Coordinates of C-alpha atoms in Angstrom, one line a residue:
M1 CA 18.6 -55.8 16.2
H2 CA 17.1 -52.7 14.4
V3 CA 18.1 -52.4 10.8
L4 CA 18.2 -48.8 9.5
P5 CA 17.7 -47.9 5.9
D6 CA 20.6 -46.3 4.0
M7 CA 20.4 -42.5 3.9
N8 CA 19.3 -40.7 0.7
P9 CA 22.2 -38.6 -0.6
P10 CA 21.7 -34.9 -0.2
A11 CA 21.7 -32.6 -3.2
E12 CA 24.5 -30.5 -1.8
P13 CA 28.2 -31.6 -1.9
H14 CA 28.7 -34.4 0.6
R15 CA 30.8 -37.4 1.7
S16 CA 29.5 -41.0 2.0
A17 CA 30.6 -44.0 4.0
K18 CA 29.3 -47.3 5.4
A19 CA 28.6 -46.8 9.1
I20 CA 29.0 -49.9 11.2
Y21 CA 27.3 -49.7 14.6
Q22 CA 28.0 -51.4 18.0
D23 CA 25.0 -53.7 17.5
G24 CA 26.5 -55.2 14.3
T25 CA 24.2 -53.4 11.9
S26 CA 25.4 -51.0 9.2
R27 CA 24.0 -48.6 6.7
V28 CA 25.3 -46.1 4.1
I29 CA 25.4 -42.5 5.5
H30 CA 25.9 -39.2 3.7
W31 CA 27.0 -36.0 5.3
S32 CA 27.7 -32.4 4.2
E33 CA 29.4 -29.6 5.9
R34 CA 26.2 -27.7 6.5
E35 CA 25.4 -27.0 10.2
V36 CA 21.9 -26.4 11.4
P37 CA 22.0 -24.1 14.4
F38 CA 20.4 -25.3 17.6
P39 CA 17.2 -23.4 18.1
D40 CA 17.2 -20.7 20.7
G41 CA 15.1 -21.3 23.8
R42 CA 14.4 -25.0 23.0
L43 CA 15.3 -28.2 24.7
I44 CA 15.5 -31.5 22.8
V45 CA 14.2 -34.4 24.9
S46 CA 14.2 -38.1 24.2
R47 CA 13.9 -41.3 26.1
T48 CA 15.3 -44.7 25.2
D49 CA 15.0 -48.2 26.5
L50 CA 18.0 -50.0 28.0
D51 CA 19.3 -50.9 24.5
G52 CA 19.2 -47.3 23.3
I53 CA 16.0 -47.7 21.2
I54 CA 14.1 -44.4 21.1
T55 CA 10.8 -44.5 23.0
H56 CA 10.0 -40.8 23.2
A57 CA 10.9 -37.8 21.0
N58 CA 9.7 -34.3 21.7
A59 CA 8.8 -31.8 19.0
A60 CA 12.2 -30.0 19.1
F61 CA 14.0 -33.4 18.5
V62 CA 11.7 -34.2 15.6
E63 CA 12.3 -30.7 14.0
I64 CA 16.1 -30.5 14.4
S65 CA 16.8 -34.2 13.4
G66 CA 14.8 -34.0 10.2
Y67 CA 13.2 -37.3 10.9
S68 CA 9.5 -37.8 11.5
R69 CA 8.4 -38.9 15.0
E70 CA 7.4 -42.2 13.5
E71 CA 10.9 -42.7 12.0
L72 CA 12.5 -41.9 15.4
I73 CA 10.3 -44.0 17.7
G74 CA 11.6 -47.6 17.6
A75 CA 14.9 -46.6 16.0
P76 CA 18.3 -46.9 17.7
H77 CA 19.6 -43.6 19.0
H78 CA 22.7 -44.2 16.8
I79 CA 20.6 -43.1 13.8
L80 CA 22.0 -39.7 14.7
R81 CA 25.7 -40.7 14.9
H82 CA 27.8 -38.4 12.9
P83 CA 31.0 -39.9 11.5
D84 CA 33.1 -37.1 13.2
M85 CA 32.1 -38.5 16.6
P86 CA 34.7 -40.9 18.1
K87 CA 33.5 -44.1 19.6
V88 CA 35.3 -43.3 22.9
A89 CA 32.9 -40.4 23.5
F90 CA 29.9 -42.8 23.4
K91 CA 31.8 -45.4 25.4
D92 CA 32.1 -42.8 28.2
L93 CA 28.4 -42.0 27.9
W94 CA 27.3 -45.7 28.2
D95 CA 29.9 -46.5 30.9
T96 CA 28.6 -43.6 33.0
L97 CA 25.0 -44.4 32.5
K98 CA 25.5 -48.1 33.3
Q99 CA 27.1 -47.0 36.6
G100 CA 23.8 -45.2 37.4
R101 CA 25.3 -41.8 37.0
K102 CA 24.4 -38.7 35.0
W103 CA 26.5 -37.9 31.9
H104 CA 27.2 -34.5 30.3
G105 CA 28.9 -33.9 27.0
Y106 CA 29.0 -32.3 23.6
V107 CA 27.8 -34.3 20.6
K108 CA 27.7 -33.6 16.9
N109 CA 24.6 -35.2 15.5
L110 CA 23.8 -36.2 11.9
R111 CA 20.4 -35.1 10.5
K112 CA 18.3 -37.1 8.1
D113 CA 19.3 -34.7 5.3
G114 CA 23.0 -35.1 5.9
A115 CA 23.5 -31.8 7.7
H116 CA 24.6 -31.7 11.3
Y117 CA 23.8 -30.0 14.6
W118 CA 25.7 -29.7 17.9
V119 CA 24.2 -30.2 21.3
Y120 CA 25.2 -30.1 24.9
A121 CA 23.6 -33.3 26.2
T122 CA 22.7 -34.5 29.7
A123 CA 21.8 -38.1 29.9
L124 CA 20.6 -40.0 32.9
P125 CA 19.1 -43.3 33.9
N126 CA 15.3 -43.6 34.4
V127 CA 14.8 -45.5 37.6
R128 CA 11.5 -47.2 38.5
N129 CA 11.2 -49.2 41.8
G130 CA 14.9 -49.1 42.2
E131 CA 15.6 -50.5 38.8
V132 CA 17.0 -48.8 35.7
V133 CA 14.3 -49.1 33.0
G134 CA 15.8 -46.7 30.3
Y135 CA 17.5 -43.4 29.8
T136 CA 16.5 -39.8 29.3
S137 CA 18.6 -37.3 27.3
V138 CA 18.0 -33.5 27.4
R139 CA 20.0 -31.5 24.9
R140 CA 20.4 -27.7 25.0
K141 CA 22.2 -25.1 22.9
P142 CA 25.9 -25.8 23.1
S143 CA 28.7 -23.3 23.8
R144 CA 30.3 -22.4 20.4
K145 CA 33.6 -21.7 22.2
R146 CA 33.6 -25.2 23.8
I147 CA 32.7 -26.8 20.4
E148 CA 35.7 -25.1 18.9
E149 CA 37.9 -26.5 21.7
L150 CA 36.5 -30.0 21.4
V151 CA 36.7 -30.4 17.6
P152 CA 40.5 -30.9 17.5
L153 CA 40.3 -33.4 20.5
Y154 CA 37.4 -35.4 18.8
R155 CA 39.5 -35.4 15.6
K156 CA 42.5 -36.7 17.5
W157 CA 40.4 -39.4 19.1
L158 CA 38.9 -40.4 15.8
E159 CA 42.4 -40.6 14.2
E160 CA 43.6 -42.8 17.0
E161 CA 40.5 -45.0 16.7
I162 CA 41.1 -45.4 12.9
A163 CA 44.8 -46.2 13.6
G164 CA 43.8 -48.7 16.3
V165 CA 45.7 -46.8 19.0
G166 CA 44.7 -47.4 22.6
A167 CA 41.7 -49.6 21.8

């Protein structure tokens, strides 16, 4: 179990909550409405072990996340989980990966400073000698039109999650 420190509150207007993660850990998070645009011409690349612990972070990932490489390596990937993201989106990701298949989707990530950034992510299992040993995720600039279409759906899923519908 990897315990994450509480986030420092940003100077800008923000909301705060206690985030409780799938692994049973929790921390206080803070988030603002500020979006950091995905950098043109860049790809974010990371690798994790089977438990979602980050083992590799490229320079673009370090820059856009606001975390240092040292803070990212060894941390659970949910360090980036924005409270606007419904759990069902991540359940689909993990179910797909555990079936040995490639997953694609739009994700709103939380930066260390409380701002956010959107990505179009592709995640796939890393297979060595016929065995899955971890996962790789490549994130690229997302379609603004698709984000605008997904925000109401993600909000609906989140409301259903909070209400305990369909779980």
